Amino acid sequence: MNNDIEKVLISQEELNKRMDEMAEDLNKKYQGQEPIVIPVLNGAMIFASDMIKRLTFKLTIDPMKASSYAGASSTGKVKIVQDVKSDVNGRPVIFMEDIIDTGRTLKALSEEMHKRGAKSVEVVAMLDKPETRVVDFHADEYGFKAPNEFLVGYGLDYNGLYRNLPYIGVLKQEVYA
Ligand code: IMP
Ligand code: MG
């Protein structure tokens, strides 16, 4: 285990099992449709690539990047830093996100896709942190509920680091003290 990690919260095996289940739901729902899958960069890249490999329907991958975070606390504003290239009008949209925290990012991005005429908008998140929600927003599908702790790994970072850990872990206090 990485020296900066206090404990492993969710292992690769647990993630694999849960991603199989989530993919099964999505595969039932989207057969015959051609959704745009939008990984929200950078955090969702690991989770999204693992999920997308499990999907059997026709899809387009078109990432987006939003910013609202500096270090360990939210600044509250959501800005689209990189937009999708596709015309979403009339297409189902599936966002893939690492973690829903305040809910601001995905609420803003979902509203934007509705505005652009998406046929449907669904949010698939690896983790859901319900205790820190500040806006009314729920992921349609999520892997695990997360405690109100700062987590890293599987795409989740602390100042750009630890995204490559193949599990979700809690960072040692001393690392960000
Ligand atoms: P929010 O839901 O708009 O507050 O933002 C969600 C984003 O905050 C995620 O995509 C992460 O980048 C970041 N985030 C929230 N909680 C954590 C955490 O525990 N570790 C790492 N990043 C986090
Ligand atoms: Mg993120």
PDB file of C-alpha atoms and ligand atoms in Angstrom:
ATOM      1  CA  MET A   1       0.000   0.000   0.000  1.00  0.00           C
ATOM      2  CA  ASN A   2       1.102   3.581  -0.676  1.00  0.00           C
ATOM      3  CA  ASN A   3       2.824   5.205   2.310  1.00  0.00           C
ATOM      4  CA  ASP A   4       0.550   8.252   2.287  1.00  0.00           C
ATOM      5  CA  ILE A   5      -2.601   6.164   2.629  1.00  0.00           C
ATOM      6  CA  GLU A   6      -4.235   5.666   6.016  1.00  0.00           C
ATOM      7  CA  LYS A   7      -6.517   2.847   4.910  1.00  0.00           C
ATOM      8  CA  VAL A   8      -8.069   1.268   1.865  1.00  0.00           C
ATOM      9  CA  LEU A   9     -11.776   2.026   1.795  1.00  0.00           C
ATOM     10  CA  ILE A  10     -12.795   0.221  -1.396  1.00  0.00           C
ATOM     11  CA  SER A  11     -10.614  -2.365  -3.095  1.00  0.00           C
ATOM     12  CA  GLN A  12     -10.194  -3.030  -6.810  1.00  0.00           C
ATOM     13  CA  GLU A  13     -12.158  -6.281  -6.373  1.00  0.00           C
ATOM     14  CA  GLU A  14     -15.094  -4.471  -4.779  1.00  0.00           C
ATOM     15  CA  LEU A  15     -14.996  -1.833  -7.492  1.00  0.00           C
ATOM     16  CA  ASN A  16     -14.934  -4.478 -10.224  1.00  0.00           C
ATOM     17  CA  LYS A  17     -17.932  -6.262  -8.775  1.00  0.00           C
ATOM     18  CA  ARG A  18     -19.938  -3.069  -8.404  1.00  0.00           C
ATOM     19  CA  MET A  19     -19.006  -1.847 -11.898  1.00  0.00           C
ATOM     20  CA  ASP A  20     -20.274  -5.179 -13.313  1.00  0.00           C
ATOM     21  CA  GLU A  21     -23.622  -4.558 -11.623  1.00  0.00           C
ATOM     22  CA  MET A  22     -23.886  -0.958 -12.774  1.00  0.00           C
ATOM     23  CA  ALA A  23     -22.944  -1.902 -16.323  1.00  0.00           C
ATOM     24  CA  GLU A  24     -25.628  -4.580 -16.328  1.00  0.00           C
ATOM     25  CA  ASP A  25     -28.258  -1.943 -15.486  1.00  0.00           C
ATOM     26  CA  LEU A  26     -26.991   0.410 -18.169  1.00  0.00           C
ATOM     27  CA  ASN A  27     -26.796  -2.368 -20.762  1.00  0.00           C
ATOM     28  CA  LYS A  28     -30.474  -3.166 -20.213  1.00  0.00           C
ATOM     29  CA  LYS A  29     -31.493   0.452 -20.371  1.00  0.00           C
ATOM     30  CA  TYR A  30     -29.595   1.720 -23.420  1.00  0.00           C
ATOM     31  CA  GLN A  31     -29.777  -1.169 -25.939  1.00  0.00           C
ATOM     32  CA  GLY A  32     -30.827   0.277 -29.273  1.00  0.00           C
ATOM     33  CA  GLN A  33     -30.025   3.826 -28.217  1.00  0.00           C
ATOM     34  CA  GLU A  34     -26.855   5.693 -29.015  1.00  0.00           C
ATOM     35  CA  PRO A  35     -25.966   7.809 -26.007  1.00  0.00           C
ATOM     36  CA  ILE A  36     -23.099  10.236 -25.590  1.00  0.00           C
ATOM     37  CA  VAL A  37     -21.009   9.110 -22.644  1.00  0.00           C
ATOM     38  CA  ILE A  38     -19.372  12.111 -21.006  1.00  0.00           C
ATOM     39  CA  PRO A  39     -16.521  11.356 -18.618  1.00  0.00           C
ATOM     40  CA  VAL A  40     -15.981  14.394 -16.431  1.00  0.00           C
ATOM     41  CA  LEU A  41     -12.223  14.997 -16.523  1.00  0.00           C
ATOM     42  CA  ASN A  42      -9.885  14.467 -14.877  1.00  0.00           C
ATOM     43  CA  GLY A  43     -11.343  12.583 -11.947  1.00  0.00           C
ATOM     44  CA  ALA A  44     -13.612  10.222 -13.876  1.00  0.00           C
ATOM     45  CA  MET A  45     -11.052   8.969 -16.363  1.00  0.00           C
ATOM     46  CA  ILE A  46     -10.150   5.718 -14.545  1.00  0.00           C
ATOM     47  CA  PHE A  47     -13.695   4.835 -13.492  1.00  0.00           C
ATOM     48  CA  ALA A  48     -15.163   5.826 -16.859  1.00  0.00           C
ATOM     49  CA  SER A  49     -12.702   3.783 -18.894  1.00  0.00           C
ATOM     50  CA  ASP A  50     -13.386   0.723 -16.746  1.00  0.00           C
ATOM     51  CA  MET A  51     -17.147   1.262 -17.016  1.00  0.00           C
ATOM     52  CA  ILE A  52     -17.190   1.958 -20.739  1.00  0.00           C
ATOM     53  CA  LYS A  53     -15.405  -1.336 -21.484  1.00  0.00           C
ATOM     54  CA  ARG A  54     -18.349  -3.097 -19.852  1.00  0.00           C
ATOM     55  CA  LEU A  55     -20.975  -1.375 -22.010  1.00  0.00           C
ATOM     56  CA  THR A  56     -22.360  -3.280 -24.984  1.00  0.00           C
ATOM     57  CA  PHE A  57     -24.571  -0.671 -26.692  1.00  0.00           C
ATOM     58  CA  LYS A  58     -23.465   1.805 -29.348  1.00  0.00           C
ATOM     59  CA  LEU A  59     -22.081   4.948 -27.784  1.00  0.00           C
ATOM     60  CA  THR A  60     -19.928   7.994 -28.358  1.00  0.00           C
ATOM     61  CA  ILE A  61     -17.304   9.059 -25.824  1.00  0.00           C
ATOM     62  CA  ASP A  62     -17.001  12.810 -25.504  1.00  0.00           C
ATOM     63  CA  PRO A  63     -15.297  14.102 -22.354  1.00  0.00           C
ATOM     64  CA  MET A  64     -15.902  17.376 -20.613  1.00  0.00           C
ATOM     65  CA  LYS A  65     -13.860  19.237 -18.068  1.00  0.00           C
ATOM     66  CA  ALA A  66     -15.312  21.459 -15.399  1.00  0.00           C
ATOM     67  CA  SER A  67     -13.555  23.286 -12.640  1.00  0.00           C
ATOM     68  CA  SER A  68     -14.853  24.201  -9.226  1.00  0.00           C
ATOM     69  CA  TYR A  69     -12.207  22.803  -6.943  1.00  0.00           C
ATOM     70  CA  ALA A  70      -8.954  24.062  -5.467  1.00  0.00           C
ATOM     71  CA  GLY A  71      -7.181  21.724  -3.066  1.00  0.00           C
ATOM     72  CA  ALA A  72      -9.484  20.070  -0.564  1.00  0.00           C
ATOM     73  CA  SER A  73     -12.333  22.582  -0.466  1.00  0.00           C
ATOM     74  CA  SER A  74     -14.888  23.711  -3.030  1.00  0.00           C
ATOM     75  CA  THR A  75     -14.927  27.246  -4.385  1.00  0.00           C
ATOM     76  CA  GLY A  76     -18.536  26.876  -5.422  1.00  0.00           C
ATOM     77  CA  LYS A  77     -18.445  28.081  -9.017  1.00  0.00           C
ATOM     78  CA  VAL A  78     -18.694  25.664 -11.914  1.00  0.00           C
ATOM     79  CA  LYS A  79     -16.953  26.573 -15.137  1.00  0.00           C
ATOM     80  CA  ILE A  80     -16.819  24.493 -18.322  1.00  0.00           C
ATOM     81  CA  VAL A  81     -13.128  24.323 -19.126  1.00  0.00           C
ATOM     82  CA  GLN A  82     -13.452  21.800 -21.973  1.00  0.00           C
ATOM     83  CA  ASP A  83     -16.744  21.250 -23.736  1.00  0.00           C
ATOM     84  CA  VAL A  84     -18.084  18.248 -25.666  1.00  0.00           C
ATOM     85  CA  LYS A  85     -17.610  18.244 -29.438  1.00  0.00           C
ATOM     86  CA  SER A  86     -20.935  16.484 -30.121  1.00  0.00           C
ATOM     87  CA  ASP A  87     -24.337  17.955 -30.781  1.00  0.00           C
ATOM     88  CA  VAL A  88     -26.314  16.606 -27.830  1.00  0.00           C
ATOM     89  CA  ASN A  89     -29.697  17.700 -29.165  1.00  0.00           C
ATOM     90  CA  GLY A  90     -31.987  14.659 -29.206  1.00  0.00           C
ATOM     91  CA  ARG A  91     -29.341  12.288 -27.824  1.00  0.00           C
ATOM     92  CA  PRO A  92     -29.320  10.540 -24.453  1.00  0.00           C
ATOM     93  CA  VAL A  93     -26.440  11.748 -22.287  1.00  0.00           C
ATOM     94  CA  ILE A  94     -24.679   9.673 -19.630  1.00  0.00           C
ATOM     95  CA  PHE A  95     -22.283  11.566 -17.395  1.00  0.00           C
ATOM     96  CA  MET A  96     -19.592   9.556 -15.645  1.00  0.00           C
ATOM     97  CA  GLU A  97     -18.123  11.130 -12.550  1.00  0.00           C
ATOM     98  CA  ASP A  98     -15.726  10.074  -9.808  1.00  0.00           C
ATOM     99  CA  ILE A  99     -17.603  11.479  -6.831  1.00  0.00           C
ATOM    100  CA  ILE A 100     -20.631  13.634  -6.130  1.00  0.00           C
ATOM    101  CA  ASP A 101     -19.742  15.911  -3.243  1.00  0.00           C
ATOM    102  CA  THR A 102     -21.520  19.281  -3.010  1.00  0.00           C
ATOM    103  CA  GLY A 103     -23.413  18.242  -6.153  1.00  0.00           C
ATOM    104  CA  ARG A 104     -22.718  21.582  -7.826  1.00  0.00           C
ATOM    105  CA  THR A 105     -20.683  20.247 -10.749  1.00  0.00           C
ATOM    106  CA  LEU A 106     -23.103  17.618 -11.971  1.00  0.00           C
ATOM    107  CA  LYS A 107     -26.163  19.724 -11.255  1.00  0.00           C
ATOM    108  CA  ALA A 108     -24.719  22.493 -13.431  1.00  0.00           C
ATOM    109  CA  LEU A 109     -23.558  20.148 -16.189  1.00  0.00           C
ATOM    110  CA  SER A 110     -26.869  18.251 -16.236  1.00  0.00           C
ATOM    111  CA  GLU A 111     -28.837  21.483 -16.515  1.00  0.00           C
ATOM    112  CA  GLU A 112     -26.596  22.584 -19.371  1.00  0.00           C
ATOM    113  CA  MET A 113     -27.292  19.348 -21.291  1.00  0.00           C
ATOM    114  CA  HIS A 114     -31.053  19.703 -20.749  1.00  0.00           C
ATOM    115  CA  LYS A 115     -30.764  23.243 -22.097  1.00  0.00           C
ATOM    116  CA  ARG A 116     -29.034  21.896 -25.192  1.00  0.00           C
ATOM    117  CA  GLY A 117     -31.930  19.542 -25.833  1.00  0.00           C
ATOM    118  CA  ALA A 118     -30.549  16.225 -24.645  1.00  0.00           C
ATOM    119  CA  LYS A 119     -33.135  13.445 -24.931  1.00  0.00           C
ATOM    120  CA  SER A 120     -32.282  12.314 -21.408  1.00  0.00           C
ATOM    121  CA  VAL A 121     -29.533  12.993 -18.894  1.00  0.00           C
ATOM    122  CA  GLU A 122     -28.255  10.380 -16.496  1.00  0.00           C
ATOM    123  CA  VAL A 123     -25.410  10.620 -13.998  1.00  0.00           C
ATOM    124  CA  VAL A 124     -23.364   7.551 -13.124  1.00  0.00           C
ATOM    125  CA  ALA A 125     -20.958   8.201 -10.258  1.00  0.00           C
ATOM    126  CA  MET A 126     -18.380   5.953  -8.685  1.00  0.00           C
ATOM    127  CA  LEU A 127     -19.015   7.472  -5.255  1.00  0.00           C
ATOM    128  CA  ASP A 128     -21.732   9.491  -3.603  1.00  0.00           C
ATOM    129  CA  LYS A 129     -20.926  11.640  -0.559  1.00  0.00           C
ATOM    130  CA  PRO A 130     -24.406  12.602   0.640  1.00  0.00           C
ATOM    131  CA  GLU A 131     -23.380  14.401   3.849  1.00  0.00           C
ATOM    132  CA  THR A 132     -21.650  17.242   2.049  1.00  0.00           C
ATOM    133  CA  ARG A 133     -24.367  17.985  -0.530  1.00  0.00           C
ATOM    134  CA  VAL A 134     -25.232  21.690  -0.783  1.00  0.00           C
ATOM    135  CA  VAL A 135     -27.587  21.625  -3.784  1.00  0.00           C
ATOM    136  CA  ASP A 136     -30.527  19.348  -4.529  1.00  0.00           C
ATOM    137  CA  PHE A 137     -28.938  16.695  -6.691  1.00  0.00           C
ATOM    138  CA  HIS A 138     -28.826  12.884  -6.851  1.00  0.00           C
ATOM    139  CA  ALA A 139     -26.800  10.561  -9.039  1.00  0.00           C
ATOM    140  CA  ASP A 140     -29.087   8.154 -10.913  1.00  0.00           C
ATOM    141  CA  GLU A 141     -26.629   5.370 -10.358  1.00  0.00           C
ATOM    142  CA  TYR A 142     -23.621   5.267  -8.036  1.00  0.00           C
ATOM    143  CA  GLY A 143     -21.135   2.662  -6.943  1.00  0.00           C
ATOM    144  CA  PHE A 144     -20.747   3.266  -3.237  1.00  0.00           C
ATOM    145  CA  LYS A 145     -21.745   5.746  -0.583  1.00  0.00           C
ATOM    146  CA  ALA A 146     -18.677   7.582   0.700  1.00  0.00           C
ATOM    147  CA  PRO A 147     -18.047   8.921   4.195  1.00  0.00           C
ATOM    148  CA  ASN A 148     -17.284  12.582   4.750  1.00  0.00           C
ATOM    149  CA  GLU A 149     -13.535  12.097   4.465  1.00  0.00           C
ATOM    150  CA  PHE A 150     -11.086  13.170   1.816  1.00  0.00           C
ATOM    151  CA  LEU A 151     -10.573  10.215  -0.501  1.00  0.00           C
ATOM    152  CA  VAL A 152      -7.978   9.501  -3.151  1.00  0.00           C
ATOM    153  CA  GLY A 153      -7.295   6.841  -5.740  1.00  0.00           C
ATOM    154  CA  TYR A 154      -9.095   5.455  -8.746  1.00  0.00           C
ATOM    155  CA  GLY A 155      -9.068   8.893 -10.338  1.00  0.00           C
ATOM    156  CA  LEU A 156      -9.567  10.898  -7.166  1.00  0.00           C
ATOM    157  CA  ASP A 157      -6.685  13.230  -6.471  1.00  0.00           C
ATOM    158  CA  TYR A 158      -5.188  15.443  -3.851  1.00  0.00           C
ATOM    159  CA  ASN A 159      -3.495  18.341  -5.685  1.00  0.00           C
ATOM    160  CA  GLY A 160      -3.128  16.198  -8.784  1.00  0.00           C
ATOM    161  CA  LEU A 161      -1.605  13.184  -7.021  1.00  0.00           C
ATOM    162  CA  TYR A 162      -2.803   9.641  -6.211  1.00  0.00           C
ATOM    163  CA  ARG A 163      -5.190   9.244  -9.172  1.00  0.00           C
ATOM    164  CA  ASN A 164      -3.303   6.108 -10.207  1.00  0.00           C
ATOM    165  CA  LEU A 165      -3.939   4.121  -7.019  1.00  0.00           C
ATOM    166  CA  PRO A 166      -5.929   0.993  -7.988  1.00  0.00           C
ATOM    167  CA  TYR A 167      -8.243   1.360  -4.957  1.00  0.00           C
ATOM    168  CA  ILE A 168     -10.037   4.122  -3.080  1.00  0.00           C
ATOM    169  CA  GLY A 169      -8.254   5.133   0.078  1.00  0.00           C
ATOM    170  CA  VAL A 170      -8.201   7.677   2.861  1.00  0.00           C
ATOM    171  CA  LEU A 171      -5.214  10.004   2.840  1.00  0.00           C
ATOM    172  CA  LYS A 172      -3.160  10.309   6.043  1.00  0.00           C
ATOM    173  CA  GLN A 173      -3.906  13.583   7.875  1.00  0.00           C
ATOM    174  CA  GLU A 174      -0.220  14.565   7.880  1.00  0.00           C
ATOM    175  CA  VAL A 175      -0.144  14.611   4.061  1.00  0.00           C
ATOM    176  CA  TYR A 176      -2.462  17.601   3.784  1.00  0.00           C
ATOM    177  CA  ALA A 177      -1.868  19.117   7.220  1.00  0.00           C
TER     178      ALA A 177
HETATM  179  P1  IMP B   1     -19.017  18.716  -6.446  1.00  0.00           P
HETATM  180  O1  IMP B   1     -19.990  17.599  -6.356  1.00  0.00           O
HETATM  181  O2  IMP B   1     -19.389  19.777  -7.410  1.00  0.00           O
HETATM  182  O3  IMP B   1     -18.710  19.292  -5.082  1.00  0.00           O
HETATM  183  O4  IMP B   1     -17.628  18.252  -6.962  1.00  0.00           O
HETATM  184  C1  IMP B   1     -17.266  16.971  -7.162  1.00  0.00           C
HETATM  185  C2  IMP B   1     -15.771  17.007  -7.437  1.00  0.00           C
HETATM  186  O5  IMP B   1     -15.071  17.350  -6.246  1.00  0.00           O
HETATM  187  C3  IMP B   1     -15.264  15.637  -7.812  1.00  0.00           C
HETATM  188  O6  IMP B   1     -15.291  15.457  -9.185  1.00  0.00           O
HETATM  189  C4  IMP B   1     -13.858  15.668  -7.269  1.00  0.00           C
HETATM  190  O7  IMP B   1     -12.980  16.189  -8.229  1.00  0.00           O
HETATM  191  C5  IMP B   1     -13.910  16.599  -6.108  1.00  0.00           C
HETATM  192  N1  IMP B   1     -13.960  15.876  -4.827  1.00  0.00           N
HETATM  193  C6  IMP B   1     -14.981  15.829  -3.953  1.00  0.00           C
HETATM  194  N2  IMP B   1     -14.699  15.059  -2.889  1.00  0.00           N
HETATM  195  C7  IMP B   1     -13.452  14.584  -3.106  1.00  0.00           C
HETATM  196  C8  IMP B   1     -12.594  13.691  -2.358  1.00  0.00           C
HETATM  197  O8  IMP B   1     -12.906  13.166  -1.285  1.00  0.00           O
HETATM  198  N3  IMP B   1     -11.387  13.440  -2.924  1.00  0.00           N
HETATM  199  C9  IMP B   1     -11.000  13.971  -4.114  1.00  0.00           C
HETATM  200  N4  IMP B   1     -11.772  14.791  -4.833  1.00  0.00           N
HETATM  201  C10 IMP B   1     -12.986  15.103  -4.332  1.00  0.00           C
HETATM  202 MG    MG B   2     -13.721  15.873 -10.540  1.00  0.00          MG
END
